[in-house]
Coordinates of C-alpha atoms in Angstrom, one line a residue:
X150 CA 35.0 -36.9 -21.9
X151 CA 35.3 -38.7 -18.5
X152 CA 38.3 -37.3 -16.7
X153 CA 41.2 -39.5 -15.7
X154 CA 40.6 -41.1 -12.4
X155 CA 42.6 -40.3 -9.2
X156 CA 44.3 -43.2 -7.5
X157 CA 44.8 -42.3 -3.8
X158 CA 45.9 -45.4 -1.8
X159 CA 48.2 -43.6 0.7
X160 CA 46.5 -40.1 0.8
X161 CA 49.9 -38.5 0.8
X162 CA 49.4 -35.0 -0.6
X163 CA 52.1 -32.7 -1.7
X164 CA 51.5 -30.6 1.5
X165 CA 52.0 -33.7 3.6
X166 CA 55.2 -34.6 1.8
X167 CA 56.6 -31.1 2.2
X168 CA 55.9 -31.2 5.9
X169 CA 57.7 -34.6 6.4
X170 CA 60.8 -33.6 4.5
X171 CA 61.5 -30.6 6.7
X172 CA 63.2 -33.2 9.0
X173 CA 67.0 -32.7 8.4
X174 CA 67.7 -36.3 7.5
X175 CA 64.9 -36.6 5.1
X176 CA 65.8 -33.1 3.7
X177 CA 69.3 -34.3 2.9
X178 CA 68.4 -37.5 1.3
X179 CA 65.5 -35.9 -0.7
X180 CA 68.1 -33.7 -2.2
X181 CA 70.1 -36.7 -3.4
X182 CA 66.9 -38.4 -4.5
X183 CA 66.0 -35.5 -6.7
X184 CA 69.5 -35.6 -8.1
X185 CA 68.9 -39.2 -9.1
X186 CA 65.6 -38.2 -10.7
X187 CA 67.3 -35.5 -12.9
X188 CA 70.0 -38.1 -14.0
X189 CA 67.2 -40.2 -15.4
X190 CA 66.3 -37.5 -17.7
X191 CA 69.8 -36.4 -18.5
X192 CA 71.1 -37.8 -21.9
X193 CA 74.7 -37.2 -20.7
X194 CA 74.2 -39.3 -17.5
X195 CA 74.9 -43.0 -17.4
X196 CA 71.6 -43.4 -15.6
X197 CA 69.6 -41.8 -18.5
X198 CA 66.4 -43.7 -18.9
X199 CA 65.9 -43.2 -22.7
X200 CA 62.1 -43.5 -22.3
X201 CA 61.2 -41.8 -25.5
X202 CA 63.5 -43.7 -28.0
X203 CA 63.7 -46.9 -26.0
X204 CA 67.0 -47.9 -27.5
X205 CA 68.7 -49.2 -24.3
X206 CA 68.5 -53.0 -24.3
X207 CA 66.8 -53.3 -20.8
X208 CA 63.5 -52.0 -22.3
X209 CA 62.8 -55.3 -23.9
X210 CA 64.6 -57.8 -21.5
X211 CA 64.1 -59.0 -17.9
X212 CA 67.0 -56.7 -16.9
X213 CA 64.5 -53.8 -17.3
X214 CA 62.4 -55.1 -14.3
X215 CA 65.2 -53.9 -12.0
X216 CA 65.5 -50.5 -13.8
X217 CA 62.1 -49.3 -15.1
X218 CA 59.7 -49.6 -12.2
X219 CA 62.2 -47.9 -9.9
X220 CA 62.7 -45.2 -12.3
X221 CA 58.8 -44.7 -12.5
X222 CA 58.7 -44.4 -8.6
X223 CA 61.5 -42.0 -8.6
X224 CA 60.2 -39.7 -11.3
X225 CA 56.6 -39.8 -10.0
X226 CA 57.6 -38.9 -6.5
X227 CA 60.1 -36.2 -7.8
X228 CA 57.1 -34.6 -9.5
X229 CA 55.0 -34.6 -6.3
X230 CA 57.9 -33.2 -4.2
X231 CA 59.0 -30.5 -6.7
X232 CA 55.7 -29.8 -8.5
X233 CA 57.9 -29.9 -11.8
X234 CA 55.8 -31.2 -14.5
X235 CA 58.9 -32.7 -16.4
X236 CA 59.1 -35.3 -13.8
X237 CA 55.4 -36.2 -13.6
X238 CA 55.1 -36.2 -17.4
X239 CA 58.1 -38.4 -17.8
X240 CA 56.7 -41.0 -15.3
X241 CA 53.4 -40.8 -17.3
X242 CA 55.1 -41.3 -20.6
X243 CA 57.0 -44.4 -19.3
X244 CA 53.8 -46.1 -18.3
X245 CA 52.3 -45.2 -21.6
X246 CA 55.2 -46.4 -23.6
X247 CA 55.1 -49.8 -21.7
X248 CA 51.4 -50.0 -22.7
X249 CA 51.8 -48.8 -26.3
X250 CA 54.8 -50.9 -27.1
X251 CA 53.9 -54.1 -25.1
X252 CA 57.0 -53.9 -23.1
X253 CA 55.6 -55.6 -20.2
X254 CA 55.0 -58.8 -22.5
X255 CA 58.4 -58.9 -24.1
X256 CA 60.1 -62.3 -24.0
X257 CA 63.6 -62.5 -23.1
X258 CA 66.4 -64.8 -21.6
X259 CA 67.1 -64.6 -18.0
X260 CA 69.8 -67.0 -16.6
X261 CA 69.4 -69.2 -19.6
X262 CA 65.6 -69.4 -19.3
X263 CA 63.0 -67.7 -21.5
X264 CA 60.7 -65.4 -19.6
X265 CA 57.4 -64.0 -21.0
X266 CA 57.7 -60.5 -19.8
X267 CA 57.6 -58.2 -16.7
X268 CA 54.1 -58.9 -15.7
X269 CA 54.2 -62.6 -16.4
X270 CA 55.7 -65.6 -14.4
X271 CA 57.6 -65.0 -11.2
X272 CA 55.8 -63.0 -8.6
X273 CA 58.9 -60.9 -8.0
X274 CA 58.7 -59.3 -11.4
X275 CA 55.1 -58.5 -11.7
X276 CA 55.1 -57.1 -8.2
X277 CA 57.9 -54.6 -9.0
X278 CA 55.9 -53.5 -12.1
X279 CA 52.8 -53.2 -10.2
X280 CA 54.6 -51.1 -7.6
X281 CA 56.0 -48.8 -10.3
X282 CA 52.7 -48.4 -12.0
X283 CA 51.0 -47.6 -8.7
X284 CA 53.5 -44.9 -8.0
X285 CA 52.8 -43.2 -11.3
X286 CA 49.1 -43.2 -10.9
X287 CA 49.3 -42.3 -7.2
X288 CA 51.8 -39.4 -7.5
X289 CA 51.6 -38.3 -11.1
X290 CA 48.0 -39.2 -12.1
X291 CA 47.1 -35.5 -12.8
X292 CA 49.4 -35.5 -15.8
X293 CA 47.3 -38.0 -17.7
X294 CA 44.7 -36.9 -20.3
X295 CA 41.2 -38.1 -20.2
X296 CA 41.8 -40.1 -23.5
X297 CA 44.4 -42.1 -21.6
X298 CA 41.8 -43.6 -19.2
X299 CA 40.7 -46.6 -21.4
X300 CA 44.1 -47.8 -22.3
X301 CA 45.2 -47.6 -18.8
X302 CA 42.2 -49.3 -17.5
X303 CA 42.7 -52.2 -19.9
X304 CA 46.2 -52.6 -18.9
X305 CA 45.4 -52.8 -15.3
X306 CA 42.5 -55.3 -16.0
X307 CA 44.8 -57.4 -18.2
X308 CA 47.6 -57.3 -15.6
X309 CA 45.3 -58.3 -12.8
X310 CA 44.0 -61.4 -14.9
X311 CA 47.5 -62.4 -15.7
X312 CA 48.5 -62.2 -12.1
X313 CA 45.4 -64.0 -10.9
X314 CA 46.0 -66.9 -13.4
X315 CA 49.2 -67.7 -11.3
X316 CA 47.6 -67.5 -7.8
X317 CA 47.8 -71.2 -7.2
X318 CA 51.6 -71.1 -8.1
X319 CA 52.2 -67.9 -6.1
X320 CA 50.3 -69.3 -3.0
X321 CA 52.3 -72.5 -3.1
X322 CA 55.6 -70.4 -2.9
X323 CA 54.4 -68.0 -0.2
X324 CA 57.4 -68.9 2.0
X325 CA 59.7 -67.6 -0.8
X326 CA 59.9 -63.8 -1.5
X327 CA 58.6 -64.5 -5.0
X328 CA 55.3 -66.1 -4.0
X329 CA 54.3 -63.4 -1.5
X330 CA 55.2 -60.6 -4.0
X331 CA 52.9 -62.3 -6.7
X332 CA 49.9 -62.3 -4.4
X333 CA 50.7 -58.6 -3.3
X334 CA 50.8 -57.8 -7.0
X335 CA 47.3 -58.9 -7.5
X336 CA 46.1 -56.8 -4.6
X337 CA 47.8 -53.7 -6.0
X338 CA 46.3 -54.3 -9.5
X339 CA 42.9 -54.6 -7.9
X340 CA 43.2 -51.6 -5.7
X341 CA 44.3 -49.3 -8.6
X342 CA 41.2 -50.5 -10.6
X343 CA 39.0 -49.2 -7.8
X344 CA 39.4 -45.7 -9.3
X345 CA 38.4 -47.0 -12.8
X346 CA 36.0 -50.0 -12.2
X347 CA 36.3 -52.3 -9.1
X348 CA 37.5 -55.8 -10.0
X349 CA 34.8 -58.5 -9.6
X350 CA 36.6 -60.4 -6.8
X351 CA 38.3 -57.4 -5.2
X352 CA 37.6 -58.3 -1.6
X353 CA 38.7 -61.7 -2.0
X354 CA 42.0 -60.7 -3.7
X355 CA 42.8 -58.2 -0.9
X356 CA 42.0 -60.8 1.9
X357 CA 44.2 -63.5 0.2
X358 CA 47.1 -61.1 -0.1
X359 CA 46.6 -60.2 3.6
X360 CA 46.5 -63.8 4.8
X361 CA 49.5 -64.7 2.5
X362 CA 51.4 -61.8 4.0
X363 CA 50.9 -63.1 7.4
X364 CA 51.9 -66.5 6.6
X365 CA 55.0 -65.3 4.8
X366 CA 56.3 -63.3 7.9
X367 CA 55.8 -66.6 10.0
X368 CA 57.5 -68.8 7.5
X369 CA 60.4 -66.7 6.3
X370 CA 61.6 -65.7 9.7
X371 CA 62.3 -67.9 12.7
X372 CA 60.7 -66.9 16.1
X373 CA 63.6 -64.7 17.0
X374 CA 63.4 -62.7 13.7
X375 CA 66.3 -64.4 11.8
X376 CA 65.5 -64.6 8.1
X377 CA 65.8 -68.0 6.3
X378 CA 66.4 -66.5 2.9
X379 CA 69.3 -64.3 4.3
X380 CA 69.5 -60.6 5.0
X381 CA 69.6 -59.6 1.4
X382 CA 66.2 -60.9 0.5
X383 CA 64.8 -59.8 3.8
X384 CA 66.2 -56.3 3.2
X385 CA 65.1 -56.1 -0.4
X386 CA 61.4 -57.3 0.2
X387 CA 60.4 -56.1 3.7
X388 CA 60.3 -52.4 2.8
X389 CA 57.9 -52.9 -0.1
X390 CA 55.9 -55.5 1.8
X391 CA 55.3 -53.2 4.8
X392 CA 54.3 -50.6 2.4
X393 CA 51.7 -53.0 0.9
X394 CA 50.6 -53.8 4.4
X395 CA 50.0 -50.2 5.1
X396 CA 48.1 -49.8 1.8
X397 CA 46.0 -53.0 2.7
X398 CA 45.3 -51.5 6.2
X399 CA 44.1 -48.3 4.7
X400 CA 41.8 -50.4 2.4
X401 CA 40.2 -52.1 5.3
X402 CA 42.4 -55.1 6.1
X403 CA 43.8 -55.9 9.6
X404 CA 46.9 -54.2 10.6
X405 CA 49.8 -56.6 10.3
X406 CA 52.5 -54.1 10.9
X407 CA 52.8 -55.1 14.5
X408 CA 53.8 -58.7 13.5
X409 CA 56.4 -60.4 15.7
X410 CA 58.8 -60.8 13.0
X411 CA 58.8 -57.1 12.1
X412 CA 59.4 -56.5 15.9
X413 CA 62.2 -58.9 16.3
X414 CA 64.1 -58.6 13.0
X415 CA 66.0 -55.5 14.1
X416 CA 67.8 -57.6 16.8
X417 CA 69.0 -59.9 14.2
X418 CA 70.4 -57.0 12.2
X419 CA 72.1 -55.6 15.1
X420 CA 74.0 -58.8 16.0
X421 CA 74.9 -59.7 12.4
X422 CA 76.0 -56.1 11.6
X423 CA 79.7 -56.2 10.4
X424 CA 81.9 -53.8 12.2
X425 CA 82.6 -50.6 10.1
X426 CA 81.1 -51.8 6.8
X427 CA 77.4 -50.7 6.7
X428 CA 76.3 -54.2 5.9
X429 CA 75.0 -57.4 7.4
X430 CA 77.1 -60.7 7.3
X431 CA 76.0 -61.9 3.9
X432 CA 74.8 -65.3 4.8
X433 CA 72.9 -67.4 2.1
X434 CA 72.1 -65.8 -1.2
X435 CA 73.2 -62.3 -0.3
X436 CA 75.4 -59.7 -2.0
X437 CA 78.5 -58.5 -0.2
X438 CA 76.6 -55.4 0.8
X439 CA 73.2 -56.2 2.2
X440 CA 70.6 -55.6 4.9
X441 CA 68.1 -52.8 5.5
X442 CA 65.9 -51.6 8.3
X443 CA 63.4 -49.9 5.9
X444 CA 60.8 -52.6 6.6
X445 CA 60.8 -51.9 10.3
X446 CA 60.7 -48.0 10.2
X447 CA 57.1 -48.0 11.1
X448 CA 58.2 -49.3 14.6
X449 CA 60.4 -46.3 15.3
X450 CA 57.8 -44.6 17.6
X451 CA 57.0 -47.8 19.5
X452 CA 58.9 -49.2 22.5
X453 CA 62.2 -50.3 21.3
X454 CA 62.3 -48.0 18.3
X455 CA 65.6 -46.4 19.5
X456 CA 67.5 -49.4 18.0
X457 CA 65.8 -48.8 14.7
X458 CA 67.0 -45.2 14.5
X459 CA 70.6 -46.5 15.3
X460 CA 70.5 -49.3 12.7
X461 CA 69.2 -47.0 10.0
X462 CA 72.4 -44.8 10.6
X463 CA 74.6 -48.0 10.5
X464 CA 72.9 -49.5 7.4
X465 CA 70.6 -47.5 5.0
X466 CA 71.8 -44.0 5.8
X467 CA 75.5 -44.8 6.4
X468 CA 78.0 -42.9 4.3
X469 CA 79.2 -46.1 2.6
X470 CA 75.7 -46.6 1.2
X471 CA 74.6 -43.2 0.4
X472 CA 77.8 -41.4 -1.0
X473 CA 77.7 -41.0 -4.8
X474 CA 74.8 -41.6 -7.1
X475 CA 72.6 -43.6 -4.8
X476 CA 72.2 -46.3 -7.4
X477 CA 70.0 -49.3 -6.0
X478 CA 70.4 -48.3 -2.3
X479 CA 67.7 -48.7 0.2
X480 CA 67.2 -44.9 0.3
X481 CA 66.3 -45.1 -3.2
X482 CA 64.3 -48.2 -3.3
X483 CA 62.3 -47.6 -0.2
X484 CA 62.2 -43.8 0.0
X485 CA 58.5 -44.0 0.6
X486 CA 59.1 -45.9 3.8
X487 CA 61.3 -43.2 5.1
X488 CA 59.0 -40.5 3.8
X489 CA 56.1 -42.2 5.8
X490 CA 57.6 -43.1 9.0
X491 CA 61.1 -41.6 9.6
X492 CA 61.0 -39.6 12.9
X493 CA 64.0 -37.5 13.7
X494 CA 62.7 -37.0 17.2
X495 CA 63.3 -40.6 18.3
X496 CA 66.5 -40.8 20.3
X497 CA 69.3 -43.1 18.9
X498 CA 70.5 -45.9 21.3
X499 CA 73.0 -48.5 20.4
X500 CA 73.0 -52.0 21.7
X501 CA 75.8 -50.8 24.1
X502 CA 73.6 -48.1 25.4
X503 CA 70.7 -50.6 25.8
X504 CA 73.0 -52.9 27.7
X505 CA 72.6 -55.8 25.3
X506 CA 74.8 -58.8 25.8
X507 CA 77.8 -58.8 23.3
X508 CA 76.9 -62.0 21.7
X509 CA 73.5 -63.8 20.9
X510 CA 72.2 -66.9 19.4
X511 CA 69.2 -67.4 16.9
X512 CA 68.8 -71.1 17.8
X513 CA 66.0 -72.2 15.2
X514 CA 67.8 -70.5 12.3
X515 CA 71.1 -71.6 13.8
X516 CA 73.1 -68.3 13.7
X517 CA 75.3 -67.6 16.6
X518 CA 76.8 -64.0 16.5
X519 CA 79.9 -63.7 18.6
X520 CA 81.0 -59.9 19.0
X521 CA 83.5 -57.9 21.0
X522 CA 81.1 -54.9 20.7
X523 CA 79.4 -52.6 18.1
X524 CA 82.2 -50.1 17.3
X525 CA 83.9 -49.9 13.9
X526 CA 87.1 -51.5 15.4
X527 CA 85.2 -54.5 17.0
X528 CA 85.0 -58.2 15.8
X529 CA 82.1 -60.3 14.6
X530 CA 82.4 -64.1 14.3
X531 CA 79.4 -65.5 12.8
X532 CA 78.7 -69.3 12.9
X533 CA 75.7 -70.8 11.1
X534 CA 74.3 -74.3 11.6
X535 CA 70.5 -74.6 11.5
X536 CA 67.2 -75.4 9.9
X537 CA 66.1 -74.4 6.3
X538 CA 62.6 -73.5 5.2
X539 CA 61.0 -75.2 2.4
X540 CA 61.1 -73.2 -1.0
X541 CA 63.4 -70.6 0.5
X542 CA 66.9 -69.8 -0.8
X543 CA 69.4 -72.0 0.7
X544 CA 73.1 -73.1 0.3
X545 CA 75.3 -76.0 1.4
X546 CA 76.8 -73.9 4.2
X547 CA 76.1 -75.9 7.5
X548 CA 78.8 -75.0 10.1
X549 CA 80.0 -72.1 8.0
X550 CA 82.1 -69.4 9.9
X551 CA 82.6 -65.7 8.8
X552 CA 84.9 -63.4 10.5
X553 CA 85.0 -59.6 10.3
X554 CA 87.2 -57.2 12.3
X555 CA 87.8 -53.5 12.2
X556 CA 86.2 -52.9 8.9
X557 CA 87.9 -55.8 7.1
X558 CA 86.5 -59.2 5.9
X559 CA 88.8 -61.7 7.2
X560 CA 86.9 -65.1 6.6
X561 CA 84.3 -64.5 4.0
X562 CA 81.0 -66.1 2.8
X563 CA 80.4 -66.7 -0.8
X564 CA 77.2 -64.8 -0.6
X565 CA 75.6 -64.4 -4.0
X566 CA 78.9 -64.8 -6.0
X567 CA 79.0 -61.0 -6.6
X568 CA 78.3 -60.2 -9.2
X569 CA 76.3 -61.9 -12.1
X570 CA 77.0 -60.0 -15.2
X571 CA 75.2 -61.6 -18.0
X572 CA 71.6 -62.4 -17.4
X573 CA 71.1 -64.2 -20.7
X574 CA 73.5 -67.0 -19.6
X575 CA 72.5 -69.7 -17.1
X576 CA 73.5 -68.8 -13.6
X577 CA 76.6 -70.6 -12.2
X578 CA 75.5 -71.3 -8.5
X579 CA 79.1 -72.1 -7.3
X580 CA 78.4 -69.9 -4.3
X581 CA 76.0 -72.4 -2.9
X582 CA 78.4 -75.2 -2.8
X583 CA 80.0 -76.4 0.6
X584 CA 83.4 -76.1 -1.1
X585 CA 82.8 -72.3 -1.5
X586 CA 82.3 -71.8 2.2
X587 CA 84.4 -72.1 5.3
X588 CA 83.2 -75.5 6.1
X589 CA 84.5 -79.1 6.3
X590 CA 84.3 -81.5 3.4
X591 CA 83.9 -85.2 4.1
X592 CA 85.3 -87.3 1.2
X593 CA 84.9 -84.2 -1.0
X594 CA 81.1 -84.3 -0.7
X595 CA 79.0 -81.1 -1.0
X596 CA 76.3 -80.9 1.5
X597 CA 72.7 -81.6 0.3
X598 CA 70.4 -78.8 -0.7
X599 CA 72.2 -77.4 -3.8
X600 CA 71.8 -78.6 -7.4
X601 CA 75.1 -80.5 -7.4
X602 CA 73.9 -82.4 -4.3
X603 CA 70.2 -82.6 -4.3
X604 CA 68.1 -83.5 -1.2
X605 CA 67.2 -82.0 2.1
X606 CA 70.0 -81.1 4.5
X607 CA 70.0 -79.0 7.6
X608 CA 72.0 -78.5 10.7
X609 CA 71.3 -77.9 14.4
X610 CA 72.8 -75.4 16.9
X611 CA 73.2 -77.6 19.9
X612 CA 74.8 -75.2 22.4
X613 CA 75.5 -71.6 23.0
X614 CA 77.2 -69.9 25.9
X615 CA 78.1 -66.3 26.7
X616 CA 80.1 -64.8 29.6
X617 CA 82.2 -61.6 29.9
X618 CA 85.4 -63.2 28.7
X619 CA 84.1 -65.6 25.9
X620 CA 81.1 -66.8 24.0
X621 CA 80.8 -70.2 22.2
X622 CA 78.5 -72.1 19.9
X623 CA 78.3 -75.9 18.9
X624 CA 76.8 -76.9 15.6
X625 CA 75.8 -80.2 14.3
X626 CA 76.0 -80.7 10.5
X627 CA 75.9 -84.5 10.6
X628 CA 72.6 -84.8 8.8
X629 CA 73.7 -82.6 5.8
X630 CA 76.1 -84.9 4.0
X631 CA 76.0 -88.2 2.3
X632 CA 73.5 -90.3 0.4
X633 CA 72.4 -92.1 3.7
X634 CA 71.3 -88.8 5.1
X635 CA 73.7 -88.8 8.0
X636 CA 77.4 -89.2 8.8
X637 CA 78.3 -90.3 12.4
X638 CA 79.6 -87.0 13.5
X639 CA 80.2 -83.4 12.0
X640 CA 80.4 -81.1 14.9
X641 CA 82.1 -77.7 15.1
X642 CA 82.5 -75.6 18.3
X643 CA 83.3 -71.8 17.6
X644 CA 84.7 -69.7 20.6
X645 CA 85.5 -65.9 20.6
X646 CA 87.8 -65.4 23.5
X647 CA 87.5 -61.7 24.6
X648 CA 90.8 -61.2 26.3
X649 CA 92.6 -58.2 27.4
X650 CA 95.9 -58.9 25.6
X651 CA 94.1 -59.9 22.3
X652 CA 90.9 -61.4 21.0
X653 CA 91.4 -65.1 20.0
X654 CA 89.1 -67.3 17.9
X655 CA 89.2 -71.1 18.4
X656 CA 87.4 -73.6 16.1
X657 CA 87.2 -77.3 17.1
X658 CA 86.0 -79.7 14.3
X659 CA 85.1 -83.3 15.1
X660 CA 84.1 -85.4 12.0
X661 CA 83.5 -89.2 11.4
X662 CA 81.8 -90.7 8.3
X663 CA 80.9 -94.4 8.9
X664 CA 83.8 -95.8 11.0
X665 CA 86.0 -96.4 8.0
X666 CA 88.8 -94.2 6.8
X667 CA 87.7 -91.0 5.1
X668 CA 89.3 -87.6 3.8
X669 CA 88.7 -84.6 5.8
X670 CA 89.2 -81.2 4.1
X671 CA 88.8 -78.0 6.2
X672 CA 88.5 -74.8 4.1
X673 CA 89.3 -71.2 5.0
X674 CA 88.6 -68.5 2.4
X675 CA 89.6 -64.8 2.9
X676 CA 88.8 -61.7 0.9
X677 CA 90.4 -61.2 -2.5
X678 CA 91.9 -58.0 -1.1
X679 CA 93.8 -60.2 1.5
X680 CA 96.5 -62.8 1.1
X681 CA 97.6 -66.1 2.6
X682 CA 101.0 -67.0 3.6
X683 CA 100.9 -70.8 4.2
X684 CA 103.1 -72.9 6.3
X685 CA 103.0 -76.6 7.3
X686 CA 100.8 -75.9 10.4
X687 CA 98.7 -73.1 9.3
X688 CA 99.5 -69.7 7.9
X689 CA 98.9 -66.0 8.2
X690 CA 96.0 -63.9 6.6
X691 CA 97.4 -60.5 5.7
X692 CA 94.7 -57.8 5.6
X693 CA 95.5 -54.2 5.1
X694 CA 95.9 -53.5 8.8
X695 CA 96.5 -56.8 10.5
X696 CA 98.1 -60.2 10.3
X697 CA 95.8 -63.0 11.5
X698 CA 98.0 -65.8 12.6
X699 CA 96.4 -69.2 12.1
X700 CA 97.5 -72.4 13.8
X701 CA 96.0 -75.7 12.9
X702 CA 96.4 -78.8 15.3
X703 CA 95.4 -82.4 14.8
X704 CA 94.2 -83.4 18.2
X705 CA 94.9 -87.1 17.4
X706 CA 98.5 -86.2 16.5
X707 CA 98.0 -87.6 13.0
X708 CA 99.7 -86.2 9.8
X709 CA 97.9 -83.6 7.8
X710 CA 98.7 -81.3 4.8
X711 CA 98.1 -77.6 4.1
X712 CA 97.6 -76.1 0.7
X713 CA 97.3 -72.5 -0.4
X714 CA 95.0 -72.1 -3.5
X715 CA 92.4 -70.2 -5.3
X716 CA 88.9 -70.9 -4.0
X717 CA 86.5 -69.4 -6.5
X718 CA 88.5 -66.2 -6.9
X719 CA 89.4 -65.9 -3.2
X720 CA 92.7 -66.9 -1.5
X721 CA 92.0 -70.2 0.4
X722 CA 93.8 -72.4 2.9
X723 CA 92.9 -76.1 2.6
X724 CA 93.7 -78.5 5.5
X725 CA 93.6 -82.2 4.4
X726 CA 93.9 -85.5 6.3
X727 CA 92.7 -89.1 6.1
X728 CA 91.6 -91.2 9.0
X729 CA 88.7 -92.9 10.6
X730 CA 88.0 -90.1 13.1
X731 CA 89.1 -86.5 12.5
X732 CA 89.6 -83.9 15.4
X733 CA 91.2 -80.6 14.5
X734 CA 91.6 -77.4 16.2
X735 CA 92.2 -74.0 14.4
X736 CA 93.3 -70.9 16.2
X737 CA 93.2 -67.4 14.9
X738 CA 95.0 -64.5 16.5
X739 CA 95.2 -61.0 15.2
X740 CA 98.3 -58.9 15.7
X741 CA 99.6 -55.6 14.2
X742 CA 101.6 -56.0 11.1
X743 CA 105.5 -56.8 11.5
X744 CA 105.2 -58.1 15.1
X745 CA 106.7 -61.6 15.9
X746 CA 104.4 -64.5 15.3
X747 CA 103.0 -65.7 18.5
X748 CA 104.0 -69.2 19.8
X749 CA 101.2 -71.6 20.6
X750 CA 101.6 -74.9 22.6
X751 CA 98.9 -77.5 23.1
X752 CA 98.6 -80.0 25.9
X753 CA 95.5 -82.0 25.3
X754 CA 92.8 -79.5 24.9
X755 CA 94.5 -76.8 26.7
X756 CA 96.5 -74.0 24.9
X757 CA 99.3 -71.8 26.0
X758 CA 99.8 -68.7 23.7
X759 CA 102.9 -66.6 24.1
X760 CA 102.2 -63.2 22.5
X761 CA 104.5 -60.1 22.2
X762 CA 102.3 -58.5 24.8
X763 CA 102.2 -61.5 27.3
X764 CA 101.0 -65.1 27.9
X765 CA 97.5 -66.5 27.5
X766 CA 96.1 -69.8 28.6
X767 CA 93.0 -71.3 27.0
X768 CA 90.7 -74.3 26.9
X769 CA 89.4 -75.5 23.6

């Protein structure tokens, strides 16, 4: 009988793996990785896979695509690392169970929509399945018996044809993470078939995947490396996509790993890194903890690689991410990237070491990152107002502001509405609404670009400046609101004053609808762990360690109201006024708890702040 074929796309032998994991960092995380693998086979563990009885509900629902392929990768690699047959045989048995029970073709509900199974439909799902199957064949292939050959070959052939049938759809969505992953899935199925019987259009499939990957990297990042879909989707996809790029390179396709987006993305991560929290500011559809450097690890040994080593320790390898069971963390998801490219010999240099400016702007995407530094005690004020990319995830969040300080979330983004619990129910996308962000509502209207306000809406970052004592950004969101495409004015100027006595944030809002009277509502959401104390001209955000004193001024000396309320599960201040032209200034001053409230006096656009530690004068 013909032996079971060997799939060898990475040429990563057990000897090569053992040589790599002698590095202390990899040695440590490989130990945690193996602990995760053992939990998958332990009936007493909450992570138990149940691959023999298949009684857990995820085996026949879309939820399984986020569980099973990752488990296949973990078990297969654990077998290659330890040479313990229990891991390799479990990985093999998972794949055979998927084939024998038709688990990749099980229809189920996901967010209220019926899906046809893991290898059908959205490119995202069939790519994750293809990646899991490849890992099993690559690292646990020797555990298969000759008689398994025909059923595995047919499964690969059928999966390729199912994937190819959606090529036009995936190609049309190549700017989105789903489209590119669908085309990459076809390439993986075709490459796995090389060891059985090469696919008829194999070279065309690989070339299409390579071209689409290059297009995706140009479309989904702006020219400075800022991701249109947000740091979560960038972090969740780049690791696996660069792995596919390396596989394609070894299969004879051009090397795309030197692409400008992969070179420049680390700079975005560094500037949007939240102080002391091991995450990136969760702009757009992003969970509260997001961002990864795994997709750029291949650049560690290239010029500029020092910042990658530093970022890895702030994000993927940080204790906040890696303590405990390592469930769904970058170290688990993209372990192969670390195995291939992590280099302990590269020196770690922070942005301070590299003499980077403390603040920066990504003008096309429209992200201005205002910082006091990169220590855990520092401040990040992130201001978004910029363009969107067609078919990418987007929200109605033009001129949104997020504020982080000393490991605490002060003004928060709605992100991905953490967390969606029941995948069988239709998703409530409240987190995409303007009213869920720290934005300005004009006559209560949500900005266009979300289901509740269809149409195209994007902003523009008009100005940015940075000196030793302050940085500022000016965003224009006037084309994002209203059925006639544009209101007369909707501008926001955000300034971080880096002063010796205290950092101060000032926000200037100017809004005008059509010349007639309209209602302005300025919204400020804080984290659920914090609370607001509201007064007539602002309030105080009480965090665990600081009191952020918030002062609101109507620059036209017109009446306004303040309301403390719940904003989608988060404490919120709403400032409301009605006039033909709205001009407001909001000032935020952090002080230690129990200190007297500062006194703020305004003359025109000049401010005088009397703090417990002294007096400050500022210009808005």
